[in-house]
PDB file of C-alpha atoms and ligand atoms in Angstrom:
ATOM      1  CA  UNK A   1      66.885  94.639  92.653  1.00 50.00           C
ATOM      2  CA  UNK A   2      64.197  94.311  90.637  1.00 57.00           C
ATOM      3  CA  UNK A   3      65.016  93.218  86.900  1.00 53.00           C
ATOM      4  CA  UNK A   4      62.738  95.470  85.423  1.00 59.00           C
ATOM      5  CA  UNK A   5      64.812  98.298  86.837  1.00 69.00           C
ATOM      6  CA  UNK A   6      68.106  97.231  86.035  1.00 69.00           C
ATOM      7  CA  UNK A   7      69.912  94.867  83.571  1.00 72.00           C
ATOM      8  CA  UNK A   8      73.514  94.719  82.139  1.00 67.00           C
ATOM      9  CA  UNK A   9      74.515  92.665  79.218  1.00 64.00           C
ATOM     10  CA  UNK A  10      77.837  92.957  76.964  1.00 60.00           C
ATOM     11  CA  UNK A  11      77.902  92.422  73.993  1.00 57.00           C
ATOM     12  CA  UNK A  12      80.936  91.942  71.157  1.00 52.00           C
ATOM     13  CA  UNK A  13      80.520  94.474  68.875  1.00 56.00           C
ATOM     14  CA  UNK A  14      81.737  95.597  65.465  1.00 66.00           C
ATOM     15  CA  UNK A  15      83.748  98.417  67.504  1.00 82.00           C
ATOM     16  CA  UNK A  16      87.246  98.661  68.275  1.00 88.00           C
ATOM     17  CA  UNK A  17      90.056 100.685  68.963  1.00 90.00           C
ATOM     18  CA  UNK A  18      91.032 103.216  66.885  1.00 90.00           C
ATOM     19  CA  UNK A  19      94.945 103.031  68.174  1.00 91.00           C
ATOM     20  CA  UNK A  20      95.409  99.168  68.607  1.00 93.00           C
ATOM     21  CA  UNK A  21      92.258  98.319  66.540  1.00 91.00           C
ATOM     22  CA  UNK A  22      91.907  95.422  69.214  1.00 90.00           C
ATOM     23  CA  UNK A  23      87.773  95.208  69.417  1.00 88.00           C
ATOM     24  CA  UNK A  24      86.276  96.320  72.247  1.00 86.00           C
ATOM     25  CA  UNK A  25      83.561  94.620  74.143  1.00 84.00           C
ATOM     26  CA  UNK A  26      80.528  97.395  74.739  1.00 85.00           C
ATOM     27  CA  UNK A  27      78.386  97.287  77.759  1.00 84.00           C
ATOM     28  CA  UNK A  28      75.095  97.622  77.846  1.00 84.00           C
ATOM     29  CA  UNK A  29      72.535  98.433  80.637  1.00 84.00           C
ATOM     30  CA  UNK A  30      68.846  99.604  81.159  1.00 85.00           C
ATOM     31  CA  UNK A  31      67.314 101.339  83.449  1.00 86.00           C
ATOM     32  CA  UNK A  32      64.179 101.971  83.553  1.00 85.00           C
ATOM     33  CA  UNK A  33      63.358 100.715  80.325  1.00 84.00           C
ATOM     34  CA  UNK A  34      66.146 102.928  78.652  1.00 88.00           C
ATOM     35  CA  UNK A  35      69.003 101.105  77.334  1.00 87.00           C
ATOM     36  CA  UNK A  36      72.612 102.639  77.698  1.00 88.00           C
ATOM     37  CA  UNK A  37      75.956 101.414  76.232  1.00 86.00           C
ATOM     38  CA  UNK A  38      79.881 102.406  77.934  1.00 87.00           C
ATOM     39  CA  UNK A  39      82.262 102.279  75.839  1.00 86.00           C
ATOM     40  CA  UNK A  40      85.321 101.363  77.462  1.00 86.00           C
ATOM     41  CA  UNK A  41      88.756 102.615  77.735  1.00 88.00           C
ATOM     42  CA  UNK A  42      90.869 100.464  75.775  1.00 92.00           C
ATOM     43  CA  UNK A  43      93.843  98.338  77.632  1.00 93.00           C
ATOM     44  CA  UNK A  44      96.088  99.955  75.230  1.00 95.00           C
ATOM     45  CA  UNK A  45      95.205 103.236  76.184  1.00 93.00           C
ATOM     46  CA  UNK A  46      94.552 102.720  79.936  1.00 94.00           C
ATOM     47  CA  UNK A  47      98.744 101.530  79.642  1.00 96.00           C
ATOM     48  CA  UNK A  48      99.530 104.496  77.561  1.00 96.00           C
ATOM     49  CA  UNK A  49      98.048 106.911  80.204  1.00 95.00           C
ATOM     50  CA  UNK A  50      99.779 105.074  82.745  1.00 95.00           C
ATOM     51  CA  UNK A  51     103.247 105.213  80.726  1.00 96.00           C
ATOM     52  CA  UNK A  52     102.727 109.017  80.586  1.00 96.00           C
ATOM     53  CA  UNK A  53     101.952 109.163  84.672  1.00 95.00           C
ATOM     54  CA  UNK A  54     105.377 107.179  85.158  1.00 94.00           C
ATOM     55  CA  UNK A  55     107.530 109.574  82.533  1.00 95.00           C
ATOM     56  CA  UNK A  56     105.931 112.647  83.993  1.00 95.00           C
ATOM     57  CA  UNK A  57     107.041 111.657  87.896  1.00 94.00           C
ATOM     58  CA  UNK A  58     110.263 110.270  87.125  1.00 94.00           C
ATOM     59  CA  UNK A  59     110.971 113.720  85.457  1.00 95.00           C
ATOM     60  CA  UNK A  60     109.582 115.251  88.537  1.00 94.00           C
ATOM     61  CA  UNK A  61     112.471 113.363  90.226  1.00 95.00           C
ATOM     62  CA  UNK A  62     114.693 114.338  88.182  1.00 94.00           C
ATOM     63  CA  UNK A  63     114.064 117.706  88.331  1.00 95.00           C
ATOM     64  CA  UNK A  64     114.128 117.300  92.405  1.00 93.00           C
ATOM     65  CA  UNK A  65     117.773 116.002  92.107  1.00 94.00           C
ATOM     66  CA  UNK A  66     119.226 118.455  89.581  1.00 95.00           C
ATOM     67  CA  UNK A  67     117.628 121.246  92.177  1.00 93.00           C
ATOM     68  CA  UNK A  68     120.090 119.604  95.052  1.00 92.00           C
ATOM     69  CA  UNK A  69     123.220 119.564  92.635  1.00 94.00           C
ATOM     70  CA  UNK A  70     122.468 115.976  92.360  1.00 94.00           C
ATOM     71  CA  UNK A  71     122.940 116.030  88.519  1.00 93.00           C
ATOM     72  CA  UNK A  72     125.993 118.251  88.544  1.00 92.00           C
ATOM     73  CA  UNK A  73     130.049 118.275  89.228  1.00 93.00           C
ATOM     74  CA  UNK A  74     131.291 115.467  91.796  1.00 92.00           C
ATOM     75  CA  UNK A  75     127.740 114.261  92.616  1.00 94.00           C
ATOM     76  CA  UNK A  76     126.931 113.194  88.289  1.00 94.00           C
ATOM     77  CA  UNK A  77     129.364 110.722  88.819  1.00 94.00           C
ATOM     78  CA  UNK A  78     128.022 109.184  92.372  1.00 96.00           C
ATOM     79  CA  UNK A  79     126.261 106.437  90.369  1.00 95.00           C
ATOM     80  CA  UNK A  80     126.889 102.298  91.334  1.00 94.00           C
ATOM     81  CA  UNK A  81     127.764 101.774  87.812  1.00 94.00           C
ATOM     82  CA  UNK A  82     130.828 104.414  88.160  1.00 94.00           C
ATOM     83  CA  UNK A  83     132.008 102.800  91.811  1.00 95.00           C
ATOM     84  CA  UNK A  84     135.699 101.758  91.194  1.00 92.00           C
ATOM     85  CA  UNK A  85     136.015  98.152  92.398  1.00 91.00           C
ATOM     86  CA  UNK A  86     139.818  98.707  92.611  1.00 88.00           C
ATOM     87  CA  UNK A  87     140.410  96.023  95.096  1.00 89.00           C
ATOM     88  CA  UNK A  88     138.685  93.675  97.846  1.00 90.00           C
ATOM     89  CA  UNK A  89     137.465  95.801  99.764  1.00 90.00           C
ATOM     90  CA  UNK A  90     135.647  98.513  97.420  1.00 92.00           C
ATOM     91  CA  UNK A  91     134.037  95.305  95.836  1.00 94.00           C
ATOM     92  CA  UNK A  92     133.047  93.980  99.321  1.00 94.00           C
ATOM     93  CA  UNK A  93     131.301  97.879  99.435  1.00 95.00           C
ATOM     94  CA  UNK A  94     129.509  97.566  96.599  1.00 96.00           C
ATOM     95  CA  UNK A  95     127.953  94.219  97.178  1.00 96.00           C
ATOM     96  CA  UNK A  96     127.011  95.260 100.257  1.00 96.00           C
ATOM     97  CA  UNK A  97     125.381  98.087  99.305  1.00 97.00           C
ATOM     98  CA  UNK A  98     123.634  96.087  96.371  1.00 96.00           C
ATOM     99  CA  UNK A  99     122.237  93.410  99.329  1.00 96.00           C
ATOM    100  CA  UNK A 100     120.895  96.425 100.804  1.00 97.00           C
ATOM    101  CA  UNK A 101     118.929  97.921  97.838  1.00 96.00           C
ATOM    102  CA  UNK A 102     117.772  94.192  97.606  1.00 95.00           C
ATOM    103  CA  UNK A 103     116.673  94.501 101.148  1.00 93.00           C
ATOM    104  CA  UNK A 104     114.680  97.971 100.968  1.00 94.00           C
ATOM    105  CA  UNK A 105     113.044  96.221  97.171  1.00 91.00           C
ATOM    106  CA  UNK A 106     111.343  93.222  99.852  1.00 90.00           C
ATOM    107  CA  UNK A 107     110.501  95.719 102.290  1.00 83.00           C
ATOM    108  CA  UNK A 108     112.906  94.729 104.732  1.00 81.00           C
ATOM    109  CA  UNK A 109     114.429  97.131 107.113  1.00 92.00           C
ATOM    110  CA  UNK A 110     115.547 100.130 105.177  1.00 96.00           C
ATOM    111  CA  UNK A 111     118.521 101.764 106.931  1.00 97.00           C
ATOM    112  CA  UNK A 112     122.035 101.891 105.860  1.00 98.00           C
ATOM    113  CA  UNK A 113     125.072 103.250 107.869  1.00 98.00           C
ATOM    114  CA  UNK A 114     128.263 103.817 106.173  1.00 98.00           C
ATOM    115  CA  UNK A 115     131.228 104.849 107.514  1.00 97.00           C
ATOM    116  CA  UNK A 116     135.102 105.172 107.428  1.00 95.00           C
ATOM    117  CA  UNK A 117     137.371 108.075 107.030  1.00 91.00           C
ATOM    118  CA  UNK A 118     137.585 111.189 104.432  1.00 88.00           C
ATOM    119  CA  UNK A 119     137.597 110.433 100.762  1.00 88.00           C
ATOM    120  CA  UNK A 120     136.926 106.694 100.460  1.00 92.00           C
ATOM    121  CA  UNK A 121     133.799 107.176  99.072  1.00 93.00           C
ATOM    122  CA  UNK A 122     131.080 106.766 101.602  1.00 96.00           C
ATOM    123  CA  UNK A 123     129.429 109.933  99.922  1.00 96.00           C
ATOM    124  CA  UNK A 124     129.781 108.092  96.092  1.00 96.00           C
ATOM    125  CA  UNK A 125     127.738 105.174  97.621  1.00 97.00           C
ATOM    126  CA  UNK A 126     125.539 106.965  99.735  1.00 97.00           C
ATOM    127  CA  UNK A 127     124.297 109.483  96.600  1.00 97.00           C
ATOM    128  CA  UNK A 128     124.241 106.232  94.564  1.00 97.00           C
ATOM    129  CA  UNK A 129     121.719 104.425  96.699  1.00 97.00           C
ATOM    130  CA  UNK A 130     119.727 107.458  96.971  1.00 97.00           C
ATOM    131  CA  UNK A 131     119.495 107.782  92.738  1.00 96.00           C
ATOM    132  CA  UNK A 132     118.825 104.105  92.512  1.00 96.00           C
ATOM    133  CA  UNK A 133     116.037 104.337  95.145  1.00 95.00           C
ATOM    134  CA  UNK A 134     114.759 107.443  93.441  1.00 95.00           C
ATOM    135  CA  UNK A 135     114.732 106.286  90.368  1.00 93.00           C
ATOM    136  CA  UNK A 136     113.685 102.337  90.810  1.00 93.00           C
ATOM    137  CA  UNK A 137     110.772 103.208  93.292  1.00 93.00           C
ATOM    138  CA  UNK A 138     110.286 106.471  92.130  1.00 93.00           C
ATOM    139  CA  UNK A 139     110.253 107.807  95.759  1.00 94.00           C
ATOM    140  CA  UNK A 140     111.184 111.688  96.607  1.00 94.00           C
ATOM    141  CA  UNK A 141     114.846 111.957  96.848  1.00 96.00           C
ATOM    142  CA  UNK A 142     116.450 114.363  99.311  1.00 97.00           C
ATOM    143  CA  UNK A 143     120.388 114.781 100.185  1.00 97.00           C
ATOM    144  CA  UNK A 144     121.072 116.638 103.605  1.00 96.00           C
ATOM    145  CA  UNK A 145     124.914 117.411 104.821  1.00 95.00           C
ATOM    146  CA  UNK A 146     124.580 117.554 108.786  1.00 94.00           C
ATOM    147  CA  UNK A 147     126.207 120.790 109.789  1.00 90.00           C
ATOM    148  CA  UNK A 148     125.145 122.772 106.528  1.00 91.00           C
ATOM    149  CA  UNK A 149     121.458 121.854 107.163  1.00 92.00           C
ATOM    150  CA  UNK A 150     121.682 123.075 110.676  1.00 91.00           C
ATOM    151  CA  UNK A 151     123.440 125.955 109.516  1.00 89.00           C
ATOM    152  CA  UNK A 152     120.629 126.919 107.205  1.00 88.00           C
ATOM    153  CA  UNK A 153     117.588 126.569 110.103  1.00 88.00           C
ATOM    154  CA  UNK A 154     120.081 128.899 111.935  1.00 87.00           C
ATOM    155  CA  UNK A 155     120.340 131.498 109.239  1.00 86.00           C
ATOM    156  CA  UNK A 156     116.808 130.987 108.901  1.00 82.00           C
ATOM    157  CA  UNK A 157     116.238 132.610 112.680  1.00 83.00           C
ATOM    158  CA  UNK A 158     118.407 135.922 111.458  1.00 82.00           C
ATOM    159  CA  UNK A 159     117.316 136.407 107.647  1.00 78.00           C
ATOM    160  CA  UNK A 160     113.870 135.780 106.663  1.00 71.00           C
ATOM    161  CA  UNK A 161     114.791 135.228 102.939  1.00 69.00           C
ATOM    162  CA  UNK A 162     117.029 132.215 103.840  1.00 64.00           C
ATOM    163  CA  UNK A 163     114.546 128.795 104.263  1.00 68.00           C
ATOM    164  CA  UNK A 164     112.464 128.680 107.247  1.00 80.00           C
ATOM    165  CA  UNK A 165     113.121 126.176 109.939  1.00 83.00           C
ATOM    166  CA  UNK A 166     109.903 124.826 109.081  1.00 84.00           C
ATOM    167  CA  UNK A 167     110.093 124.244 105.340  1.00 85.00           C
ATOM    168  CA  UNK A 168     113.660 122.749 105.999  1.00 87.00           C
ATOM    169  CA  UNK A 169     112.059 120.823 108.081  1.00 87.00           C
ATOM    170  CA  UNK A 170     109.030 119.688 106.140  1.00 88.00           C
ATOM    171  CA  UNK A 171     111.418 118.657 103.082  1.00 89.00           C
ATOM    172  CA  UNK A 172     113.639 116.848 105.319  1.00 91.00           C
ATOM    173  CA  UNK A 173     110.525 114.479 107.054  1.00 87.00           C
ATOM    174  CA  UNK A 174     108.310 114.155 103.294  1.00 86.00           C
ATOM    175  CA  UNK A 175     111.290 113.142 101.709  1.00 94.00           C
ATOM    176  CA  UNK A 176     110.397 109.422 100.888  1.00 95.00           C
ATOM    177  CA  UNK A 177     114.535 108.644 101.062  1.00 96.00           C
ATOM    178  CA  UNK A 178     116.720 110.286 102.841  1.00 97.00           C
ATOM    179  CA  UNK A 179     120.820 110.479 102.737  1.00 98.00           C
ATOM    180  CA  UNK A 180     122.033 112.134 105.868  1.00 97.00           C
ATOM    181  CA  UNK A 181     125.859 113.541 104.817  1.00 96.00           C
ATOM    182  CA  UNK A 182     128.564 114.145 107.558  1.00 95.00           C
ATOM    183  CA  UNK A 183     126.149 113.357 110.834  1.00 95.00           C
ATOM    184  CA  UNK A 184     129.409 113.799 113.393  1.00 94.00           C
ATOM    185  CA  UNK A 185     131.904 115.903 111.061  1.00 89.00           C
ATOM    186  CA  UNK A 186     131.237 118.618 113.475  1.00 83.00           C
ATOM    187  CA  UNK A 187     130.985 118.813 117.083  1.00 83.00           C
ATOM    188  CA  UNK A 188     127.313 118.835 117.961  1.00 84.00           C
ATOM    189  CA  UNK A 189     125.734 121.431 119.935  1.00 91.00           C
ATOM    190  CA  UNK A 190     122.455 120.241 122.120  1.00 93.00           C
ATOM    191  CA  UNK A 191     120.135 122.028 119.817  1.00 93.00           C
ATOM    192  CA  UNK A 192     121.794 120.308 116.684  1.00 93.00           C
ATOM    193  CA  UNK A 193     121.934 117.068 118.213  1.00 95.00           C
ATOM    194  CA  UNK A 194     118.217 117.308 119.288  1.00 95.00           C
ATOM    195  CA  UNK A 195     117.230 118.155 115.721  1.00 93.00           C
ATOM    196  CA  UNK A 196     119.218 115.333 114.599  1.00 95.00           C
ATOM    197  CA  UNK A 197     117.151 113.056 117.374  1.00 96.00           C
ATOM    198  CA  UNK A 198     113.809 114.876 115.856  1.00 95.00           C
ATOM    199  CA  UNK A 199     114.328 113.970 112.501  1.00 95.00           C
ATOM    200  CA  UNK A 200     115.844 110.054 113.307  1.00 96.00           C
ATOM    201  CA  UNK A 201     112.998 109.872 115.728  1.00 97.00           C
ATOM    202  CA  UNK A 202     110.273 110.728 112.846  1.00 96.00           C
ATOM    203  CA  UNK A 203     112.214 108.668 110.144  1.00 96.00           C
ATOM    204  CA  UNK A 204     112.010 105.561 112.153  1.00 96.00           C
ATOM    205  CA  UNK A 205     108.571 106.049 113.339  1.00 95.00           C
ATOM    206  CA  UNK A 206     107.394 105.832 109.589  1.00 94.00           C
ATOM    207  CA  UNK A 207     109.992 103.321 108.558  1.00 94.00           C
ATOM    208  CA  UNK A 208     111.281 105.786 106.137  1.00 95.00           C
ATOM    209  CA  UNK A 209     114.747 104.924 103.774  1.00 96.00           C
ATOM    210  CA  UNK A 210     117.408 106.356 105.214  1.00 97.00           C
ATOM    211  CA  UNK A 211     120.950 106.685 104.816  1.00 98.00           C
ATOM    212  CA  UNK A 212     123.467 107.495 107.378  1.00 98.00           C
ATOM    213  CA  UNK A 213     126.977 108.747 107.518  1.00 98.00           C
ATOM    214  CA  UNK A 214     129.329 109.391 109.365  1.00 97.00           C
ATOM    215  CA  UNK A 215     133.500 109.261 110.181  1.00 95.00           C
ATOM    216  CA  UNK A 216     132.828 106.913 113.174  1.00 95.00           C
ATOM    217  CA  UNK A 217     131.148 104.166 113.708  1.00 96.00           C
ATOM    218  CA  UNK A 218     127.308 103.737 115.172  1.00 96.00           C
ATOM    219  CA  UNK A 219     129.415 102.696 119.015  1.00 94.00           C
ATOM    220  CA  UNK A 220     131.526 105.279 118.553  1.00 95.00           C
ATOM    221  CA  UNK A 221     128.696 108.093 118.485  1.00 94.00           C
ATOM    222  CA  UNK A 222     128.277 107.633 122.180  1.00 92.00           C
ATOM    223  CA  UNK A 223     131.522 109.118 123.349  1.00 93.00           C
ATOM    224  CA  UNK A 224     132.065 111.295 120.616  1.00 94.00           C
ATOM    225  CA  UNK A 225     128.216 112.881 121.490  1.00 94.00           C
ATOM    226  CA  UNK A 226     128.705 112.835 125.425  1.00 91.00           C
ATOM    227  CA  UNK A 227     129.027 116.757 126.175  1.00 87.00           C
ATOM    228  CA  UNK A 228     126.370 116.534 128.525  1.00 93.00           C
ATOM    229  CA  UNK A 229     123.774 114.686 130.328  1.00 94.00           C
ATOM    230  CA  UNK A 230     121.021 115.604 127.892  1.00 94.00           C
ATOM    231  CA  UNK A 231     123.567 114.671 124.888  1.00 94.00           C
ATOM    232  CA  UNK A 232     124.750 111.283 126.373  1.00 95.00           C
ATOM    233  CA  UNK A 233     120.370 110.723 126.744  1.00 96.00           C
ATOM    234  CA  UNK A 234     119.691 111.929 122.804  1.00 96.00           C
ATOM    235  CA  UNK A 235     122.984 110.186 121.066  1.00 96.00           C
ATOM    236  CA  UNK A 236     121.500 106.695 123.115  1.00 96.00           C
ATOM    237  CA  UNK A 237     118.038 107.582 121.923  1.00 97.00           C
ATOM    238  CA  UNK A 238     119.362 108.172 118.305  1.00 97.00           C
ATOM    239  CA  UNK A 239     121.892 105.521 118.294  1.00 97.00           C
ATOM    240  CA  UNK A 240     118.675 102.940 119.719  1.00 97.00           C
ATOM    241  CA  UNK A 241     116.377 103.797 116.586  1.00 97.00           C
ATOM    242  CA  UNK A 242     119.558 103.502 114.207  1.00 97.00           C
ATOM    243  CA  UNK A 243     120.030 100.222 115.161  1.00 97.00           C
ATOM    244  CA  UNK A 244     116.382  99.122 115.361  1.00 96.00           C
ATOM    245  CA  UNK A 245     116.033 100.372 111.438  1.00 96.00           C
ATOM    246  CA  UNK A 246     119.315  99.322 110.632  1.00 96.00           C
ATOM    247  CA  UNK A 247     119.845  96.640 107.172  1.00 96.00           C
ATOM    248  CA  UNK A 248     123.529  97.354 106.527  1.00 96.00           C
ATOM    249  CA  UNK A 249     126.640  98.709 107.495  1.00 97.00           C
ATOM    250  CA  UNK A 250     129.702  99.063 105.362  1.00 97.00           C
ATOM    251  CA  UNK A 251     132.927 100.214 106.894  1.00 95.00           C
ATOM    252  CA  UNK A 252     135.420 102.087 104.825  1.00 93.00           C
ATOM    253  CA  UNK A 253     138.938 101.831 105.043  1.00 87.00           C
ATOM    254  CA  UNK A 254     141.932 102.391 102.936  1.00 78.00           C
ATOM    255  CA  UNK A 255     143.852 105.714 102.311  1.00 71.00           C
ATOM    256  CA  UNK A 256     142.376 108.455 101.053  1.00 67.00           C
ATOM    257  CA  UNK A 257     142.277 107.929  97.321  1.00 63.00           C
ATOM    258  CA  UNK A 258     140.977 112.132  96.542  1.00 64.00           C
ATOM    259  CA  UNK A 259     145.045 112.107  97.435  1.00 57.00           C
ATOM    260  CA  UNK A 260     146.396 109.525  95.270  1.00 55.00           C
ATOM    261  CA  UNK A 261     147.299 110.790  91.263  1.00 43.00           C
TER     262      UNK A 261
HETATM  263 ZN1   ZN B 301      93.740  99.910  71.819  1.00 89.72          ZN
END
């Protein structure tokens, strides 16, 4: 370029910041003969901005999880810092799931599977990893229980006031992470067990967070999904992308402690 057009100097002026009264360094160009001077943003002001950006999505999530109940009755007090370590094997839970929120912070695989029977708190965990993934990557947080969700789409079909299959659908695949509730509490149906293979199927193509579970365990789902030909082919299809995402399992056993005074 020719240096008659175009020059840029910067210079250390007099002027600073009128919030951090830092001074600021002015730039200075001509073109064309004409001399121009930016004032930049100041640092302290370019972090403010982005302070406000943070605050006003992590309010956004917030808002998305008190919308799904998240922030109300039983599911308030699914946090990690409420989990009752009451003996070896609720602590083994919780450090498990704390290796896999390690995992999904290095960008490792991102899947979690937890399992085990009624009221031993697979749901506490699985909400918890969900809040502290919302919350800590500031990613779009969506809860789904199985059976209800397919239940919806279904009403959906009858009652055009009730959610569309597609925007159940759309919040189900944009969700950044994902807990799937109660995947096998019901017996599955070929349509609900193809939706179920849709939505793994999508999840794992994009390497999306997601959180599984269920009353049996991931080489259990073959039998208990076997109704027909086409089920046996989707529960090996869904079960093969489970495993291929898969950072963690935790097993839960014990007795029911909803039961115990
Ligand atoms: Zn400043």
């Amino acid at each position: 370029m020719d240096p008659n057009t175009f020059s840029q100097f910067e210079t250390q002026s007099s002027d600073s910041c009128e919030w951090c009264a830092k001074p600021l360094t002015l730039i200075r160009f001509k073109v064309f003969q004409q001399e121009f001077t930016l004032r930049p943003a100041c640092e302290c002001r370019i972090r403010a901005q982005e302070e406000r950006e943070k605050q006003a999505l992590l309010e956004e999530l917030r808002r998305s999880m008190r919308q799904q109940g998240l922030e109300e009755g039983l599911y308030a007090h699914m946090r990690l810092e409420r989990w009752k370590k009451r003996d070896a094997s609720t602590k083994a839970a919780a450090k498990k799931l704390e290796g896999y929120l390690e995992s999904v912070r290095h960008g490792a695989k991102n899947w979690l599977y937890l399992f085990g029977g009624y009221g031993l708190g697979k749901t506490h965990l699985g909400v918890s990893a969900l809040r502290c993934l919302c919350l800590e990557r500031r990613w779009e947080p969506l809860l789904i229980r199985w059976s209800e969700y397919c239940s919806r789409i279904q009403q959906g079909w009858r009652n055009a006031n009730a959610g569309s299959e597609y925007d159940l659908w759309c919040d189900a695949i944009n969700a950044t992470v994902l807990v799937l509730d109660d995947i096998d509490k019901r017996a599955s149906s070929e349509w609900a067990l193809g939706k179920l293979f849709e939505l793994i199927d999508h999840r794992y193509l994009y390497q999306l967070p997601t959180v599984l579970i269920a009353n049996r365990g991931i080489e259990k789902l073959t039998t208990f999904w076997s109704g027909s030909e086409l089920m046996q082919d989707l529960a090996s299809a869904i079960i093969s992308r489970i495993l291929g995402q898969l950072s963690a399992v935790i097993e839960f056993s014990g007795s029911d402690f909803r039961l115990q005074a």
